[in-house]
Coordinates of C-alpha atoms and ligand atoms in Angstrom, one line a residue:
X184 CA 45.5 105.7 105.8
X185 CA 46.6 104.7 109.1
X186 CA 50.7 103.4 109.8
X187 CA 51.9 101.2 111.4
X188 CA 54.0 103.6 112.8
X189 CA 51.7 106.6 113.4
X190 CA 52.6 109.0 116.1
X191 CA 56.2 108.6 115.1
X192 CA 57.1 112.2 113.6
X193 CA 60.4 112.1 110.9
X194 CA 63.2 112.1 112.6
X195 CA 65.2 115.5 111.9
X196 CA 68.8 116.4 113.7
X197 CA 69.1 118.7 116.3
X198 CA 72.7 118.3 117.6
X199 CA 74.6 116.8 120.6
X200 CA 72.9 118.3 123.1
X201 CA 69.2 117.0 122.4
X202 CA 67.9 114.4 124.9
X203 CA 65.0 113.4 122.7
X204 CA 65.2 109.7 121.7
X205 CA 64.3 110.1 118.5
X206 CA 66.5 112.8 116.8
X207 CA 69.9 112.5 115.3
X208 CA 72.2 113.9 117.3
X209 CA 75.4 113.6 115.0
X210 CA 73.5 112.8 112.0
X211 CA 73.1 115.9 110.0
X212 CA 73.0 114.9 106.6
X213 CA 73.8 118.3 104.6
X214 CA 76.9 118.9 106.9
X215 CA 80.0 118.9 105.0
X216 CA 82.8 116.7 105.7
X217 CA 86.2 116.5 103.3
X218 CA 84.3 118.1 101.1
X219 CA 81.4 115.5 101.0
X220 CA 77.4 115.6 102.6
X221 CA 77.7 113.1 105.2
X222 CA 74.6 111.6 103.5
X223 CA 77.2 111.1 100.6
X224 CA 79.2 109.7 102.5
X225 CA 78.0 107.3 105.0
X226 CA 75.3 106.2 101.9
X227 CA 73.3 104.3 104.9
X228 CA 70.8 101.7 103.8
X229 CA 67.8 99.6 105.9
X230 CA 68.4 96.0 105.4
X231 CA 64.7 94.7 104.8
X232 CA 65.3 90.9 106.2
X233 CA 66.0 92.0 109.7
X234 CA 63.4 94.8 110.0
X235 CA 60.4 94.3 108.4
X236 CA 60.5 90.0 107.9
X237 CA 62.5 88.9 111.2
X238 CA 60.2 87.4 113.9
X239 CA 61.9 87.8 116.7
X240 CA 63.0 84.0 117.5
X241 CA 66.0 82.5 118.7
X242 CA 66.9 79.1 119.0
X243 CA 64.9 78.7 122.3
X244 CA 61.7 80.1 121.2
X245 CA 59.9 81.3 117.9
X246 CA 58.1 84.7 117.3
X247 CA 57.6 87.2 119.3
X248 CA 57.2 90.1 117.3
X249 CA 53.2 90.3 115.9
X250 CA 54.0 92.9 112.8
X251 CA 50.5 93.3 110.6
X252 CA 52.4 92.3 107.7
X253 CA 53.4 89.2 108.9
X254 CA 52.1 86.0 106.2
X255 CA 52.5 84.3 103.1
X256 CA 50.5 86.4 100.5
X257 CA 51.2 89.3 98.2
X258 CA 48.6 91.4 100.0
X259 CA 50.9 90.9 103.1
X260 CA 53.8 91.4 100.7
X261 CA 52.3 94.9 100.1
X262 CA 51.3 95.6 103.3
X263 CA 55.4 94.5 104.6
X264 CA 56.7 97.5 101.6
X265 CA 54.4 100.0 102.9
X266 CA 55.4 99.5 106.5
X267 CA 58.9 100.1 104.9
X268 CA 58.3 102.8 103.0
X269 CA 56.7 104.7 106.1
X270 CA 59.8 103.8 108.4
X271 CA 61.9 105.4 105.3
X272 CA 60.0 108.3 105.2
X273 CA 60.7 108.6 109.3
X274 CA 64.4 108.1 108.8
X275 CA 65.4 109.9 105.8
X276 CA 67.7 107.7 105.0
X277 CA 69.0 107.0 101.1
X278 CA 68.8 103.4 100.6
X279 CA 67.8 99.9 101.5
X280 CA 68.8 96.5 100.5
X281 CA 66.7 93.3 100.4
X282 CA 66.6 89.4 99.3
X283 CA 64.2 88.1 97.3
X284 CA 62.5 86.0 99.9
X285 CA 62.1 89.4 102.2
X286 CA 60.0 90.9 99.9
X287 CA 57.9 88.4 98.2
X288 CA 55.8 85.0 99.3
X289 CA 57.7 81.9 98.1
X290 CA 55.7 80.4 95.0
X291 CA 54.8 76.6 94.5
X292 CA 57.3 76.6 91.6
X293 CA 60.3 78.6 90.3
X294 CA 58.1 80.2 87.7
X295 CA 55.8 81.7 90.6
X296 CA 58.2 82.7 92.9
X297 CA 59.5 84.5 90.1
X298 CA 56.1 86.0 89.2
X299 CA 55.6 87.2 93.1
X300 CA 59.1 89.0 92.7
X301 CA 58.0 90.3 89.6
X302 CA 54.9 91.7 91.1
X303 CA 56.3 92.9 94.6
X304 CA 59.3 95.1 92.3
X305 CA 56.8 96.9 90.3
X306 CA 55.0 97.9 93.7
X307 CA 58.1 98.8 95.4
X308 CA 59.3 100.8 91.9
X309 CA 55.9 102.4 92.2
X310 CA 56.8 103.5 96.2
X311 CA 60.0 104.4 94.9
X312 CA 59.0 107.0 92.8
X313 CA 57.8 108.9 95.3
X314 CA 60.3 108.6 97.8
X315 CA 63.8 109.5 98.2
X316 CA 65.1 106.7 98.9
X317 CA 66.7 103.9 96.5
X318 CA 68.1 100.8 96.4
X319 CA 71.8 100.1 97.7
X320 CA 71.9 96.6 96.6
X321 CA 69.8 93.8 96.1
X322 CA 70.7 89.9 96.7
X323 CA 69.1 86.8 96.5
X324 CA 68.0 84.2 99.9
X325 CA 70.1 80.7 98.9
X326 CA 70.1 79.8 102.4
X327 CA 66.8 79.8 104.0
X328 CA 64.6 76.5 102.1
X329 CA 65.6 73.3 102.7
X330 CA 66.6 72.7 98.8
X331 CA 69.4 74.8 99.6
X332 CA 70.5 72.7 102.6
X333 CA 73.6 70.8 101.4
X334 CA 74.3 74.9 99.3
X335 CA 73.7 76.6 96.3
X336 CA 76.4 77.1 93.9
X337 CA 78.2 74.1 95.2
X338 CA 75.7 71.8 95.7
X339 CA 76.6 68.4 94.8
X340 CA 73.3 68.1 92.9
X341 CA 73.5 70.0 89.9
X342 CA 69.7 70.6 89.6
X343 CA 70.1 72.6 92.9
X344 CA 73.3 74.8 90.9
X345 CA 71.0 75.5 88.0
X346 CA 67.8 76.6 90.2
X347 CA 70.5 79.0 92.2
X348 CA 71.5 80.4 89.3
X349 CA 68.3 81.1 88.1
X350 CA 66.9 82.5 91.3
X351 CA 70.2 84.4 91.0
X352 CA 69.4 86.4 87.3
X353 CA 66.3 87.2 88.5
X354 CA 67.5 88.9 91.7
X355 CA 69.7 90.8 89.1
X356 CA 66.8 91.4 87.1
X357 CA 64.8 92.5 89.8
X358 CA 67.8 94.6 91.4
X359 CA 68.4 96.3 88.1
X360 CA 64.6 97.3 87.1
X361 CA 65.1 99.0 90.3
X362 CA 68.1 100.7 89.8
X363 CA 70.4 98.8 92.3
X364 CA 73.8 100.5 92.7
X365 CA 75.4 96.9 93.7
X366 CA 74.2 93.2 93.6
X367 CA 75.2 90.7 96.5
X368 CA 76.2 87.5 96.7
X369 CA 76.6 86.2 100.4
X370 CA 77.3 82.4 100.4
X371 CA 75.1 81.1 103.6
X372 CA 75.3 77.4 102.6
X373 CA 78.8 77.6 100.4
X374 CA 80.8 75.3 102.9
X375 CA 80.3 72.1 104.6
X376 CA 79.3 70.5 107.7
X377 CA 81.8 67.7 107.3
X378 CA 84.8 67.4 105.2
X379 CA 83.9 63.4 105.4
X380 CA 80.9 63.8 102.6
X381 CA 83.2 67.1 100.9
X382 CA 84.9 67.4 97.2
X383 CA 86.8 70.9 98.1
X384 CA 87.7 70.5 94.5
X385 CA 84.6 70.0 92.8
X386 CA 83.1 72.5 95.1
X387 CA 85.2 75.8 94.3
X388 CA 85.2 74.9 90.5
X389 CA 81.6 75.0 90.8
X390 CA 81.6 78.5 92.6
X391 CA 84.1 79.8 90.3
X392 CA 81.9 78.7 87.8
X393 CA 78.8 80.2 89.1
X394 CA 80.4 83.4 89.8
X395 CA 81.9 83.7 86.4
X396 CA 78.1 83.4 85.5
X397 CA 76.8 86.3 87.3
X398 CA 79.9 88.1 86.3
X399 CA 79.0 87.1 82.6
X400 CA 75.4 88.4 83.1
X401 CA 76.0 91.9 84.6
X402 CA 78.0 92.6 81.1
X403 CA 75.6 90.8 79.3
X404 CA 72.7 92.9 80.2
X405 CA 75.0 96.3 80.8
X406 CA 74.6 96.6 84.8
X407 CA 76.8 98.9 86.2
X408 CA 76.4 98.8 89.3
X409 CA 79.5 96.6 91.5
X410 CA 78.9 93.0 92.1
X411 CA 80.0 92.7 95.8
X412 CA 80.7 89.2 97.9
X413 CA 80.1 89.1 101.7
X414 CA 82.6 87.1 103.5
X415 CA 81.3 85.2 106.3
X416 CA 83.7 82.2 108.4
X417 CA 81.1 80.1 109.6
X418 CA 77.2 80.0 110.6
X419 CA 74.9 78.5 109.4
X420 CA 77.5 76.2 107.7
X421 CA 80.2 75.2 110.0
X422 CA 83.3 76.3 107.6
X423 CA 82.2 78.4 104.9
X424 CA 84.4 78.8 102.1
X425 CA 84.2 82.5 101.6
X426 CA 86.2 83.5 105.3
X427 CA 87.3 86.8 105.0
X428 CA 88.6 89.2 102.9
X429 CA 92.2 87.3 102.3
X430 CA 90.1 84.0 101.4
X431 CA 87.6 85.6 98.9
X432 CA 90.7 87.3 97.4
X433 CA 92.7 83.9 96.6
X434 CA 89.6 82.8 95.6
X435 CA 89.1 85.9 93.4
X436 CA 92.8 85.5 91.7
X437 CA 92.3 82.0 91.1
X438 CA 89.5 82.4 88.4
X439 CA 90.6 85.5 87.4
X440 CA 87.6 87.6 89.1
X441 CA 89.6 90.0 90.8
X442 CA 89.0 93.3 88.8
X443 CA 85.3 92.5 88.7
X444 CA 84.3 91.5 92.2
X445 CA 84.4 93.6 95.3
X446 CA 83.7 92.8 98.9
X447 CA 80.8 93.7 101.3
X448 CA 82.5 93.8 104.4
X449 CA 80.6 93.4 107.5
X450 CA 81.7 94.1 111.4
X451 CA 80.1 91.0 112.9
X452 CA 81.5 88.9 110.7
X453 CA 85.1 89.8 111.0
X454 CA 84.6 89.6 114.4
X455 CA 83.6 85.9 113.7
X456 CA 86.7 85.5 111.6
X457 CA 88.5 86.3 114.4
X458 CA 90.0 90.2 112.8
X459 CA 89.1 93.5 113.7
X460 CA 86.4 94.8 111.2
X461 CA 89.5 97.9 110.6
X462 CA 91.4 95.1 109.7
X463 CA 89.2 93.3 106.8
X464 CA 88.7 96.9 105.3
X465 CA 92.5 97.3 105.4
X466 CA 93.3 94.7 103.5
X467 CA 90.3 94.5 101.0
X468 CA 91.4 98.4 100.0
X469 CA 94.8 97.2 99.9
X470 CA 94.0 94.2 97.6
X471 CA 91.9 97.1 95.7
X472 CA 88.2 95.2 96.6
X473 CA 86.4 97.3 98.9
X474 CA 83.5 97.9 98.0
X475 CA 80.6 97.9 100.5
X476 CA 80.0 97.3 104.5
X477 CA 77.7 95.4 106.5
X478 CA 77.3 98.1 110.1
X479 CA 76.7 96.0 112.9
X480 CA 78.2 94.3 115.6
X481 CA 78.2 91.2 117.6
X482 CA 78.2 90.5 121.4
X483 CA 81.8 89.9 121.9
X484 CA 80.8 87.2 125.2
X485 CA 78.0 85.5 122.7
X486 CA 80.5 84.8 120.0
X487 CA 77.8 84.2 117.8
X488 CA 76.3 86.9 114.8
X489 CA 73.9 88.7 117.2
X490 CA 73.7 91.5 114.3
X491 CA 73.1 94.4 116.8
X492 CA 73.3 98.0 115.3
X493 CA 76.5 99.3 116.4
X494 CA 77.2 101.5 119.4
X495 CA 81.1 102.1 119.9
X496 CA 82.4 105.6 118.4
X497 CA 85.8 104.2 118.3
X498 CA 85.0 101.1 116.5
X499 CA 83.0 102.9 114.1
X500 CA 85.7 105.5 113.8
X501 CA 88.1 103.2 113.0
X502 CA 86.0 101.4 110.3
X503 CA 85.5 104.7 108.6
X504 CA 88.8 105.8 108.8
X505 CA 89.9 103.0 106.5
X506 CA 86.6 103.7 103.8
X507 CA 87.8 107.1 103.8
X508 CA 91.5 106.5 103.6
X509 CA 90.7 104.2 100.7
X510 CA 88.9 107.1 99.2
X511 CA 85.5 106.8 100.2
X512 CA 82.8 104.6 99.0
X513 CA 81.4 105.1 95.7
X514 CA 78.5 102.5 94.7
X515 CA 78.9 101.1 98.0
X516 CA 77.5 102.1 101.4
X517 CA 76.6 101.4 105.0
X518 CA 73.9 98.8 105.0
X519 CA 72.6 98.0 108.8
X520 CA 72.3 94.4 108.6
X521 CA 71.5 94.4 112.0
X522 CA 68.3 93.5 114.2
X523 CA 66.5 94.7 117.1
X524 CA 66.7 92.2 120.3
X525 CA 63.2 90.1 120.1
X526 CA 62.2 91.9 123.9
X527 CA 62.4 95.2 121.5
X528 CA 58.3 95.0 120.2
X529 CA 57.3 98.4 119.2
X530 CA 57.8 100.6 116.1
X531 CA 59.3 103.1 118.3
X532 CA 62.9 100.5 119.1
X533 CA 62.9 99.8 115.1
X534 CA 62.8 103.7 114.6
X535 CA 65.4 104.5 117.8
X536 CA 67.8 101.6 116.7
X537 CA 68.3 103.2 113.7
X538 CA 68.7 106.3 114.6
X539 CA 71.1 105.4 117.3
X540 CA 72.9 103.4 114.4
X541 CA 73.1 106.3 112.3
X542 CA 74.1 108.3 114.7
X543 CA 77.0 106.7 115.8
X544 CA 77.9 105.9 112.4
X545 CA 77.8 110.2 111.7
X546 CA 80.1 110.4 114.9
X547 CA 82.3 108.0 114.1
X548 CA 82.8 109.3 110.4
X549 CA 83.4 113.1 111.8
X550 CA 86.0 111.3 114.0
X551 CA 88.0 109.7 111.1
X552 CA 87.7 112.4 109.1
X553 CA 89.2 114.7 111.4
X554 CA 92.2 112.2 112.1
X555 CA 92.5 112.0 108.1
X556 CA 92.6 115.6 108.1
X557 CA 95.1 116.2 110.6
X558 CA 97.4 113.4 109.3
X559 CA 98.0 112.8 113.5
X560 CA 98.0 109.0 112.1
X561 CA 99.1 108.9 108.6
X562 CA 102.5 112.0 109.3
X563 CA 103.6 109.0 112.3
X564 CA 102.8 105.6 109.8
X565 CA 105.2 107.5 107.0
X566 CA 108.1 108.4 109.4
X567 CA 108.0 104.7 110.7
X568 CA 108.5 103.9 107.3
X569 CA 110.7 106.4 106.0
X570 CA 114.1 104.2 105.8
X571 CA 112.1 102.1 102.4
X572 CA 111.8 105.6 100.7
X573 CA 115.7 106.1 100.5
X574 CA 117.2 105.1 97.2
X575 CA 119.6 102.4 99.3
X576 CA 116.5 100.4 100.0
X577 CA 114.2 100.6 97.3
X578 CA 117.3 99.1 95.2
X579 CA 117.6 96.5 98.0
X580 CA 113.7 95.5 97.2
X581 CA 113.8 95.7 93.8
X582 CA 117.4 94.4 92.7
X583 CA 119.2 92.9 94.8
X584 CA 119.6 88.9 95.2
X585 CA 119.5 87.4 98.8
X586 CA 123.8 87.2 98.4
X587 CA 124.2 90.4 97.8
X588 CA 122.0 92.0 100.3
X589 CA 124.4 89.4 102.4
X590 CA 127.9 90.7 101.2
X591 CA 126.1 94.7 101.9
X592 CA 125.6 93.8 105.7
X593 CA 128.7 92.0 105.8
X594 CA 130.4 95.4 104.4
X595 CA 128.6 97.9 106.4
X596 CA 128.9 96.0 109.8
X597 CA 124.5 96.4 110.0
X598 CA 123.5 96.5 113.7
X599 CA 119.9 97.6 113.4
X600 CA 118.6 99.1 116.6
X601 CA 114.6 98.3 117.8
X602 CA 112.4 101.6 117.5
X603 CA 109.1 102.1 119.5
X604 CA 106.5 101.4 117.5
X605 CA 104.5 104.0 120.1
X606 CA 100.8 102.1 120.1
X607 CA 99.9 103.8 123.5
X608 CA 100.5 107.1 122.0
X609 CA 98.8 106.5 118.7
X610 CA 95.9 104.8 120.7
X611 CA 95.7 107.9 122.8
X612 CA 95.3 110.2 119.4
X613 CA 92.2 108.4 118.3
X614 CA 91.0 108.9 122.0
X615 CA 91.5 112.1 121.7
X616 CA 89.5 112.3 118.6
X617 CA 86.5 110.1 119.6
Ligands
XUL2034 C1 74.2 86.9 107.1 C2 74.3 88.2 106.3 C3 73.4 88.3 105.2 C4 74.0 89.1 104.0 C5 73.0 89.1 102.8 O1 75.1 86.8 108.2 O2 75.1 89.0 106.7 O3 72.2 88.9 105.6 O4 74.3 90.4 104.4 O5 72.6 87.9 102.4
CO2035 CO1 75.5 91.0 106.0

């Protein structure tokens, strides 16, 4: 049977000094790291939107990329998981992650659509079995058609609510007969274009609703694996409700989600949210919701979600160094929600941007570990705080009222002194380390 990538040998790693295009470099997935396979760690999953159904347009011009599998029927459907499949085998990598409308042809009705997905996850479950890769998590499209427009969950037309939510339990259906470790929800159309046609209110009682609704489900039916949200600022809605990692949190708290939701965090779109991607993973494991991450980066002169596979060591490093900091990931992972530039028109740039992905992913993982390791960071952030460890000031914290912290500087004549918070030398540690 011929592939569509045939002549494209599996890629295998052969260390830092190979010039061959298409071997890992850094990737070596049995080496140990703090005790863990990087495989095990770094958990990296194809997203199957942007490499097997993305067509290569922009706003300026459609198509350019002429994949076999391209069209509307269940044989094409097939045709698009074997494609997949193959580019697995190639990689070697554990996972992959998909919508709904990725994988199967959208039906006339619900009940079709539903049937296609049905269909498409028994062929897929059948591939699966013979391959080592499985499924990191699986979400559902409520952004793409035109009924989902004016949004899903917070539609203002309830009929468009309940067809969300059913498209939503059979994504979970379908994510769980394939033994997804996590299921998704991203909210492309949860915001609004205008706050003149808006009911904020109305709006996040109906997400809260909705959400308590998946939540309800995944006990109902036993998942285990993590629901995960994916916060997102803006595009394609102008605000969107779910911003970042603070927003989702509040929003989290405020209908009493927060032990049961986690975040997928991804690069571009803290970019968009105008943080560092260090900085949403920093807070979501502070908050205690990390749970996934989104690899991929954005043109920083586009400022727009370019979703290109990432390339900078450090930024990667730094990412990682928070996941491993906060543990590690356990049902989560490092999805590449990222495309190839529409110019890029042969199997060999899907193959080489993953691999140059994963690569700089492995290097920036060995990077954070060993600045984990060597506590270089962590010995410098607990002597900056060391004064809060001293019984003086954990009393202050805990017990004391506003007047009599007043009356104890009064009394002790306080005249704290400015310390260097040394950034240029902890920036030069992680260069050293990169
Ligand atoms: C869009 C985006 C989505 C989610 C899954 O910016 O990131 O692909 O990852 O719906
Ligand atoms: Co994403």
């Amino acid at each position: 049977m011929t592939s569509y990538f045939d002549g494209i040998a599996p890629v295998t790693y052969e260390g830092p000094d190979s010039t061959s295009d298409l071997a890992y470099r850094h990737y070596d997935p049995d080496e140990v790291v703090m005790g863990k396979r990087m495989e095990d760690h770094l958990r990296f999953a194809v997203a199957w939107w942007h490499s097997f159904a993305w067509p290569g347009g922009d706003p300026f011009g459609g198509q350019t990329f002429q994949r076999p599998w391209f069209g509307d029927t269940m044989e094409h459907a097939r045709a698009k998981a074997d494609a997949a499949f193959d580019l697995f085998a190639i990689l070697g990598q554990p996972f992959f992650c998909f919508h709904d409308f990725d994988i199967r042809p959208e039906g006339a009705s619900f009940a079709e659509s539903a049937s296609n997905l049905d269909a498409i996850t028994d062929y897929i479950g059948q591939k699966m079995e013979t391959s080592k890769t499985k499924l990191l998590w699986g979400t559902a499209n409520l952004f793409t058609h035109r009924r989902f427009m004016s949004g899903a969950a917070t539609n203002p037309d309830p009929d468009v609510f309940a067809y969300a939510a059913a498209t939503v339990k059979s994504c979970m259906d379908a994510t769980m007969k394939l033994g997804g470790q996590n299921y998704v929800l991203w909210g492309g159309r949860e915001g609004y274009e205008t706050l003149l046609n808006t009911d904020l209110t109305r709006e996040a009682e109906q997400a809260g609703a909705f959400l308590s609704k998946v939540v309800d489900y995944k006990h109902k039916t036993g998942f285990k694996g993590t629901i995960l949200i994916e916060p997102k600022p803006q595009e394609p809605s102008k605000h969107q409700y779910d911003y970042d990692t603070a927003t989702v949190y509040g929003f989290l708290k405020r209908f009493g989600l927060e032990k049961e939701v986690k975040l997928n965090l991804e690069q571009g779109h803290a970019i968009l949210a105008g943080h560092s991607f260090e900085h949403e993973l920093a807070m979501a494991a502070s908050l205690g919701i990390l749970g996934s991450i989104d690899m991929n980066r954005n043109d920083y002169q586009s400022g727009w979600d370019t979703d290109q596979f990432p390339d900078s060591p450090r930024e990667v490093a730094l990412a990682y160094y928070e996941v491993l900091k906060a543990g590690g990931f356990t049902t989560g992972g490092t999805n590449f929600d990222a495309k190839l530039r529409r110019q890029s028109l042969d199997p060999v740039d899907l193959v080489a941007a993953h691999v140059g992905g994963m690569d700089v992913c492995a290097r920036g993982l060995k990077a954070a570990a060993a600045m984990l390791s060597d506590g270089v960071l962590e010995t410098h952030r607990a002597a900056r705080y060391a004064g809060w460890d001293t019984p003086d000031a954990k009393k202050m914290l805990k017990e004391q009222s506003l007047a009599e912290i007043h009356d104890l500087v009064v009394a002790a004549d306080l005249r704290p002194e400015p310390k260097s918070g040394r950034q240029e030398i902890l920036e030069n540690v992680v260069s050293r380390y990169i």
